[in-house]
């Protein structure tokens, strides 16, 4: 049954030859000079475009950077090299490419005005708090990319794969955050990139091995391959822990904001025309946006109502539609 499924996904008559895969993914195969020139040119331009997109908070611009970014090619080259049990220069290319993109992000961080809240930028906020679903999506995208590379007839999906997998943007965000000395945000972006990288390598290994691109096994190479799988498994575990923790924390934030919204609606229930427009967490503070005629009720009543429903010591800020900001104090105080 398994062999039949593999045969339907990777039909032998549609597969590329092993030498074609090496030519496509191995930086040390074929026209090495041309490959280097194309890779570094496109990666540099992609990094600049992604940085501009992050700086202007433009999703369309960031997507454009994803499409032209060539970083997934040497990453898949790592997977092919592991399956073929051959040394490849793809690892060094990926490391140097990452440093280049992060450096571009650091340079662009000089354009960020002082006191700017990085999390107010959706391009930054969306890439500094990864969760388990990001890893799941990256794994599925990696499988799609590896299948597209292995088959001659589905290469048209590769631009979609490039958009779905986030490689250059999180590295740029990490550079921008490092340049602004926001270490935790930079770490979150790097975790997102690392999870995507590992997912691509693992998915590529699975597909390329199923497609028959692996080398014949011998004892020495078998030991080396088992060590590679062990190292990959350990890296996956290291990445999965913060992803799972962040996912759990995000779910808890959702619970707290729902509770705060319920209490805020009760707090305003006596005012005709008053409503809660938005409740969210930012910078470890609960923000409650309201729309109401006149002055709001005493905010200490709201803070008292939140006791036991959100963490103690959590700062609460009420923001009105007129632009008024009221620091309500801390819960449990």
Short mmCIF file of C-alpha atoms in Angstrom, two decimals:
data_model
loop_
_atom_site.label_atom_id
_atom_site.label_comp_id
_atom_site.label_asym_id
_atom_site.label_seq_id
_atom_site.Cartn_x
_atom_site.Cartn_y
_atom_site.Cartn_z
CA UNK A 1 0.00 0.00 0.00
CA UNK A 2 2.79 2.40 0.95
CA UNK A 3 4.73 1.68 -2.22
CA UNK A 4 1.57 2.27 -4.26
CA UNK A 5 1.02 5.63 -2.58
CA UNK A 6 4.63 6.66 -3.19
CA UNK A 7 4.34 5.54 -6.80
CA UNK A 8 1.26 7.71 -7.31
CA UNK A 9 2.89 10.79 -5.76
CA UNK A 10 6.31 10.19 -7.33
CA UNK A 11 5.71 8.25 -10.58
CA UNK A 12 8.98 6.98 -12.01
CA UNK A 13 8.27 8.28 -15.51
CA UNK A 14 7.85 11.84 -14.17
CA UNK A 15 10.95 11.96 -11.96
CA UNK A 16 14.07 13.89 -12.77
CA UNK A 17 17.30 11.95 -13.16
CA UNK A 18 19.73 12.01 -10.20
CA UNK A 19 22.25 14.07 -12.16
CA UNK A 20 19.53 16.63 -12.93
CA UNK A 21 18.73 16.97 -9.24
CA UNK A 22 22.41 17.42 -8.41
CA UNK A 23 22.74 20.04 -11.13
CA UNK A 24 19.72 21.88 -9.72
CA UNK A 25 20.50 21.76 -6.01
CA UNK A 26 24.22 21.15 -5.45
CA UNK A 27 26.28 24.39 -5.53
CA UNK A 28 29.41 22.41 -6.43
CA UNK A 29 27.85 20.80 -9.54
CA UNK A 30 27.77 22.18 -13.07
CA UNK A 31 28.40 25.86 -13.73
CA UNK A 32 29.59 26.80 -10.24
CA UNK A 33 30.55 30.35 -11.19
CA UNK A 34 27.20 31.05 -12.77
CA UNK A 35 25.37 29.55 -9.82
CA UNK A 36 27.31 31.69 -7.34
CA UNK A 37 26.68 34.85 -9.32
CA UNK A 38 22.94 34.21 -9.65
CA UNK A 39 22.51 33.12 -6.05
CA UNK A 40 24.27 36.04 -4.37
CA UNK A 41 22.76 38.61 -6.70
CA UNK A 42 19.20 37.41 -6.17
CA UNK A 43 19.67 36.85 -2.44
CA UNK A 44 21.05 40.36 -1.94
CA UNK A 45 18.18 41.91 -3.89
CA UNK A 46 15.66 39.75 -2.05
CA UNK A 47 17.08 40.86 1.30
CA UNK A 48 16.84 44.54 0.34
CA UNK A 49 13.28 44.11 -0.94
CA UNK A 50 12.26 42.22 2.21
CA UNK A 51 13.86 44.88 4.42
CA UNK A 52 12.02 47.61 2.53
CA UNK A 53 8.79 45.65 2.89
CA UNK A 54 9.30 45.21 6.61
CA UNK A 55 10.24 48.87 7.09
CA UNK A 56 7.11 50.06 5.22
CA UNK A 57 4.92 47.28 6.68
CA UNK A 58 4.02 46.19 3.15
CA UNK A 59 2.86 42.59 2.80
CA UNK A 60 2.94 42.73 -1.01
CA UNK A 61 6.58 43.84 -1.02
CA UNK A 62 7.57 41.09 1.41
CA UNK A 63 5.81 38.51 -0.77
CA UNK A 64 7.82 39.77 -3.74
CA UNK A 65 11.01 39.19 -1.77
CA UNK A 66 9.89 35.64 -0.98
CA UNK A 67 9.31 34.82 -4.64
CA UNK A 68 12.80 35.80 -5.82
CA UNK A 69 14.68 34.54 -2.74
CA UNK A 70 16.94 31.61 -3.78
CA UNK A 71 17.72 30.40 -0.23
CA UNK A 72 15.51 27.32 -0.44
CA UNK A 73 17.68 25.86 -3.22
CA UNK A 74 20.84 25.21 -1.14
CA UNK A 75 18.64 24.12 1.79
CA UNK A 76 17.14 21.43 -0.42
CA UNK A 77 20.70 20.76 -1.56
CA UNK A 78 21.52 19.87 2.05
CA UNK A 79 18.67 17.36 2.08
CA UNK A 80 19.83 15.84 -1.22
CA UNK A 81 23.42 15.64 0.01
CA UNK A 82 22.32 13.80 3.16
CA UNK A 83 20.24 11.32 1.18
CA UNK A 84 23.05 10.75 -1.33
CA UNK A 85 25.57 10.65 1.55
CA UNK A 86 27.86 13.07 -0.18
CA UNK A 87 29.49 16.18 1.11
CA UNK A 88 28.05 19.40 -0.22
CA UNK A 89 28.91 23.04 -0.05
CA UNK A 90 25.26 23.87 0.48
CA UNK A 91 25.71 24.14 4.26
CA UNK A 92 28.33 26.87 3.93
CA UNK A 93 26.23 28.67 1.32
CA UNK A 94 23.20 28.66 3.63
CA UNK A 95 25.18 29.93 6.62
CA UNK A 96 26.81 32.74 4.63
CA UNK A 97 23.49 33.60 3.02
CA UNK A 98 21.82 33.88 6.43
CA UNK A 99 24.56 36.20 7.69
CA UNK A 100 24.17 38.37 4.60
CA UNK A 101 20.41 38.76 5.05
CA UNK A 102 20.71 39.45 8.78
CA UNK A 103 23.36 42.06 7.99
CA UNK A 104 20.99 43.81 5.59
CA UNK A 105 18.36 43.86 8.33
CA UNK A 106 20.84 45.39 10.79
CA UNK A 107 21.70 48.11 8.27
CA UNK A 108 18.02 48.92 7.68
CA UNK A 109 17.44 49.12 11.43
CA UNK A 110 19.21 52.49 11.33
CA UNK A 111 16.11 53.82 9.51
CA UNK A 112 13.82 52.90 12.41
CA UNK A 113 13.07 56.02 14.47
CA UNK A 114 14.00 56.02 18.14
CA UNK A 115 11.27 54.82 20.49
CA UNK A 116 9.46 53.03 17.68
CA UNK A 117 7.42 50.03 18.88
CA UNK A 118 8.57 47.19 16.66
CA UNK A 119 5.51 45.10 17.54
CA UNK A 120 3.24 47.77 16.05
CA UNK A 121 4.62 46.65 12.66
CA UNK A 122 2.64 43.62 11.48
CA UNK A 123 5.62 42.31 9.48
CA UNK A 124 7.70 42.20 12.66
CA UNK A 125 4.97 41.02 15.03
CA UNK A 126 3.98 38.20 12.69
CA UNK A 127 7.51 36.77 12.60
CA UNK A 128 8.72 37.13 16.18
CA UNK A 129 6.11 34.92 17.86
CA UNK A 130 6.11 31.58 16.00
CA UNK A 131 4.00 28.63 17.07
CA UNK A 132 3.62 24.92 16.40
CA UNK A 133 1.35 25.56 13.41
CA UNK A 134 4.19 27.46 11.75
CA UNK A 135 6.24 24.26 11.94
CA UNK A 136 3.35 22.18 10.59
CA UNK A 137 2.88 24.59 7.68
CA UNK A 138 6.62 24.59 6.98
CA UNK A 139 6.68 20.78 6.91
CA UNK A 140 3.79 20.62 4.46
CA UNK A 141 5.41 23.32 2.32
CA UNK A 142 8.71 21.46 2.36
CA UNK A 143 7.01 18.29 1.17
CA UNK A 144 5.32 20.20 -1.63
CA UNK A 145 8.59 21.82 -2.66
CA UNK A 146 10.51 18.55 -2.64
CA UNK A 147 7.86 16.82 -4.74
CA UNK A 148 7.86 19.74 -7.18
CA UNK A 149 11.64 19.58 -7.50
CA UNK A 150 11.61 15.81 -8.01
CA UNK A 151 8.93 15.80 -10.72
CA UNK A 152 9.29 17.42 -14.13
CA UNK A 153 5.58 18.13 -14.50
CA UNK A 154 4.79 20.17 -11.35
CA UNK A 155 7.57 22.74 -11.28
CA UNK A 156 4.98 25.48 -11.78
CA UNK A 157 4.04 25.31 -8.08
CA UNK A 158 7.51 26.38 -6.92
CA UNK A 159 6.63 30.12 -6.77
CA UNK A 160 3.76 29.21 -4.47
CA UNK A 161 6.12 27.17 -2.33
CA UNK A 162 8.48 30.15 -2.13
CA UNK A 163 5.61 32.31 -0.85
CA UNK A 164 4.38 29.71 1.63
CA UNK A 165 7.79 29.12 3.25
CA UNK A 166 9.22 32.11 5.07
CA UNK A 167 13.03 32.22 4.87
CA UNK A 168 14.39 35.66 4.03
CA UNK A 169 11.75 37.80 5.86
CA UNK A 170 12.38 36.33 9.34
CA UNK A 171 16.13 36.75 8.87
CA UNK A 172 15.61 40.40 7.91
CA UNK A 173 13.33 40.88 10.92
CA UNK A 174 15.98 39.28 13.13
CA UNK A 175 18.54 41.74 11.77
CA UNK A 176 16.24 44.72 12.33
CA UNK A 177 15.52 43.59 15.90
CA UNK A 178 19.20 43.01 16.60
CA UNK A 179 19.98 46.46 15.27
CA UNK A 180 17.40 47.89 17.70
CA UNK A 181 18.80 45.73 20.55
CA UNK A 182 15.52 43.81 20.84
CA UNK A 183 17.14 40.47 21.58
CA UNK A 184 14.01 38.46 22.42
CA UNK A 185 12.23 39.56 19.27
CA UNK A 186 15.30 38.67 17.21
CA UNK A 187 15.40 35.25 18.87
CA UNK A 188 11.75 34.65 17.98
CA UNK A 189 12.42 35.46 14.32
CA UNK A 190 15.47 33.18 14.29
CA UNK A 191 13.44 30.33 15.81
CA UNK A 192 10.90 30.77 13.02
CA UNK A 193 13.63 30.61 10.39
CA UNK A 194 15.30 27.61 12.00
CA UNK A 195 12.02 25.71 12.22
CA UNK A 196 11.39 26.40 8.53
CA UNK A 197 14.93 25.35 7.61
CA UNK A 198 14.70 22.07 9.54
CA UNK A 199 11.27 21.35 8.08
CA UNK A 200 12.61 21.87 4.55
CA UNK A 201 15.61 19.62 5.15
CA UNK A 202 13.56 16.87 6.77
CA UNK A 203 10.81 16.98 4.14
CA UNK A 204 13.40 17.00 1.37
CA UNK A 205 15.14 13.97 2.85
CA UNK A 206 11.86 12.03 3.04
CA UNK A 207 10.81 12.82 -0.52
CA UNK A 208 14.25 12.41 -2.11
CA UNK A 209 14.75 9.05 -0.38
CA UNK A 210 11.30 7.90 -1.50
CA UNK A 211 12.10 9.02 -5.05
CA UNK A 212 15.15 6.76 -5.08
CA UNK A 213 17.88 9.40 -5.06
CA UNK A 214 19.66 7.82 -2.10
CA UNK A 215 23.03 6.15 -2.39
CA UNK A 216 23.60 2.50 -1.70
CA UNK A 217 24.07 1.81 1.99
CA UNK A 218 27.27 0.56 3.52
CA UNK A 219 28.15 0.22 7.18
CA UNK A 220 30.22 3.39 7.53
CA UNK A 221 27.78 5.56 5.62
CA UNK A 222 24.85 4.00 7.46
CA UNK A 223 26.35 5.05 10.79
CA UNK A 224 26.91 8.58 9.49
CA UNK A 225 23.32 8.74 8.24
CA UNK A 226 21.95 7.59 11.59
CA UNK A 227 23.99 10.29 13.28
CA UNK A 228 22.54 12.85 10.89
CA UNK A 229 19.01 11.75 11.71
CA UNK A 230 19.83 11.91 15.41
CA UNK A 231 21.18 15.44 15.13
CA UNK A 232 18.15 16.53 13.11
CA UNK A 233 15.84 14.98 15.69
CA UNK A 234 17.60 16.82 18.50
CA UNK A 235 17.39 20.12 16.61
CA UNK A 236 13.70 19.53 15.99
CA UNK A 237 13.21 18.96 19.72
CA UNK A 238 15.12 22.14 20.57
CA UNK A 239 13.00 24.15 18.15
CA UNK A 240 9.72 22.47 19.10
CA UNK A 241 9.98 23.38 22.79
CA UNK A 242 9.85 27.19 22.32
CA UNK A 243 7.25 26.81 19.56
CA UNK A 244 5.02 24.75 21.84
CA UNK A 245 5.56 27.12 24.77
CA UNK A 246 4.74 30.14 22.64
CA UNK A 247 1.65 28.42 21.27
CA UNK A 248 0.45 27.68 24.80
CA UNK A 249 1.14 31.28 25.83
CA UNK A 250 -0.77 32.58 22.82
CA UNK A 251 -3.75 30.41 23.71
CA UNK A 252 -3.65 31.73 27.28
CA UNK A 253 -3.58 35.30 25.99
CA UNK A 254 -6.69 34.49 23.98
CA UNK A 255 -8.42 33.23 27.14
CA UNK A 256 -7.39 36.34 29.13
CA UNK A 257 -8.53 38.77 26.44
CA UNK A 258 -11.90 36.99 26.11
CA UNK A 259 -12.39 37.24 29.86
CA UNK A 260 -11.36 40.90 29.86
CA UNK A 261 -13.79 41.64 27.03
CA UNK A 262 -16.65 40.00 28.93
CA UNK A 263 -15.89 42.01 32.07
CA UNK A 264 -15.47 45.24 30.08
CA UNK A 265 -18.87 44.74 28.45
CA UNK A 266 -20.44 44.26 31.87
CA UNK A 267 -18.58 47.34 33.09
CA UNK A 268 -20.17 49.41 30.30
CA UNK A 269 -23.59 47.74 30.43
CA UNK A 270 -25.13 50.68 32.24
CA UNK A 271 -24.13 53.21 29.60
CA UNK A 272 -26.39 53.55 26.57
CA UNK A 273 -24.47 53.49 23.29
CA UNK A 274 -21.28 52.24 24.94
CA UNK A 275 -19.43 49.22 23.53
CA UNK A 276 -16.11 47.41 23.63
CA UNK A 277 -14.41 47.63 20.25
CA UNK A 278 -11.22 45.69 20.89
CA UNK A 279 -9.24 43.93 23.62
CA UNK A 280 -5.63 42.92 23.05
CA UNK A 281 -2.30 42.32 24.75
CA UNK A 282 0.77 44.36 23.82
CA UNK A 283 4.04 44.89 25.69
CA UNK A 284 2.69 42.83 28.62
CA UNK A 285 -0.23 45.21 29.03
CA UNK A 286 -3.97 44.56 28.58
CA UNK A 287 -5.43 47.18 26.27
CA UNK A 288 -9.20 47.68 26.25
CA UNK A 289 -10.58 49.93 23.51
CA UNK A 290 -14.07 51.30 24.10
CA UNK A 291 -16.55 53.56 22.34
CA UNK A 292 -18.89 55.53 24.59
CA UNK A 293 -20.55 58.91 24.93
CA UNK A 294 -19.07 61.04 27.67
CA UNK A 295 -16.69 59.86 30.38
CA UNK A 296 -16.22 56.17 31.17
CA UNK A 297 -17.34 54.62 34.48
CA UNK A 298 -14.72 54.42 37.29
CA UNK A 299 -11.90 52.27 35.93
CA UNK A 300 -11.12 50.80 39.34
CA UNK A 301 -14.40 48.88 39.05
CA UNK A 302 -13.13 47.25 35.87
CA UNK A 303 -9.77 46.38 37.42
CA UNK A 304 -11.54 44.86 40.44
CA UNK A 305 -13.76 42.79 38.13
CA UNK A 306 -10.68 41.42 36.36
CA UNK A 307 -9.14 40.06 39.59
CA UNK A 308 -8.81 36.30 39.36
CA UNK A 309 -9.71 36.30 35.67
CA UNK A 310 -6.38 37.55 34.33
CA UNK A 311 -2.88 37.27 35.88
CA UNK A 312 -2.25 39.39 38.97
CA UNK A 313 -0.10 42.46 38.41
CA UNK A 314 -1.14 42.83 34.76
CA UNK A 315 -1.30 46.52 33.75
CA UNK A 316 -4.65 47.55 32.25
CA UNK A 317 -5.10 50.50 29.89
CA UNK A 318 -8.48 51.78 28.71
CA UNK A 319 -8.45 53.62 25.38
CA UNK A 320 -11.49 55.54 24.19
CA UNK A 321 -12.56 56.28 20.63
CA UNK A 322 -11.73 59.95 21.30
CA UNK A 323 -8.05 59.09 21.79
CA UNK A 324 -8.13 59.28 25.59
CA UNK A 325 -5.82 56.83 27.33
CA UNK A 326 -6.53 55.87 30.95
CA UNK A 327 -4.02 53.83 32.93
CA UNK A 328 -6.39 51.80 35.07
CA UNK A 329 -3.65 50.27 37.23
CA UNK A 330 -2.67 46.66 37.84
CA UNK A 331 -4.90 43.69 38.53
CA UNK A 332 -4.67 42.12 41.94
CA UNK A 333 -3.32 45.35 43.39
#
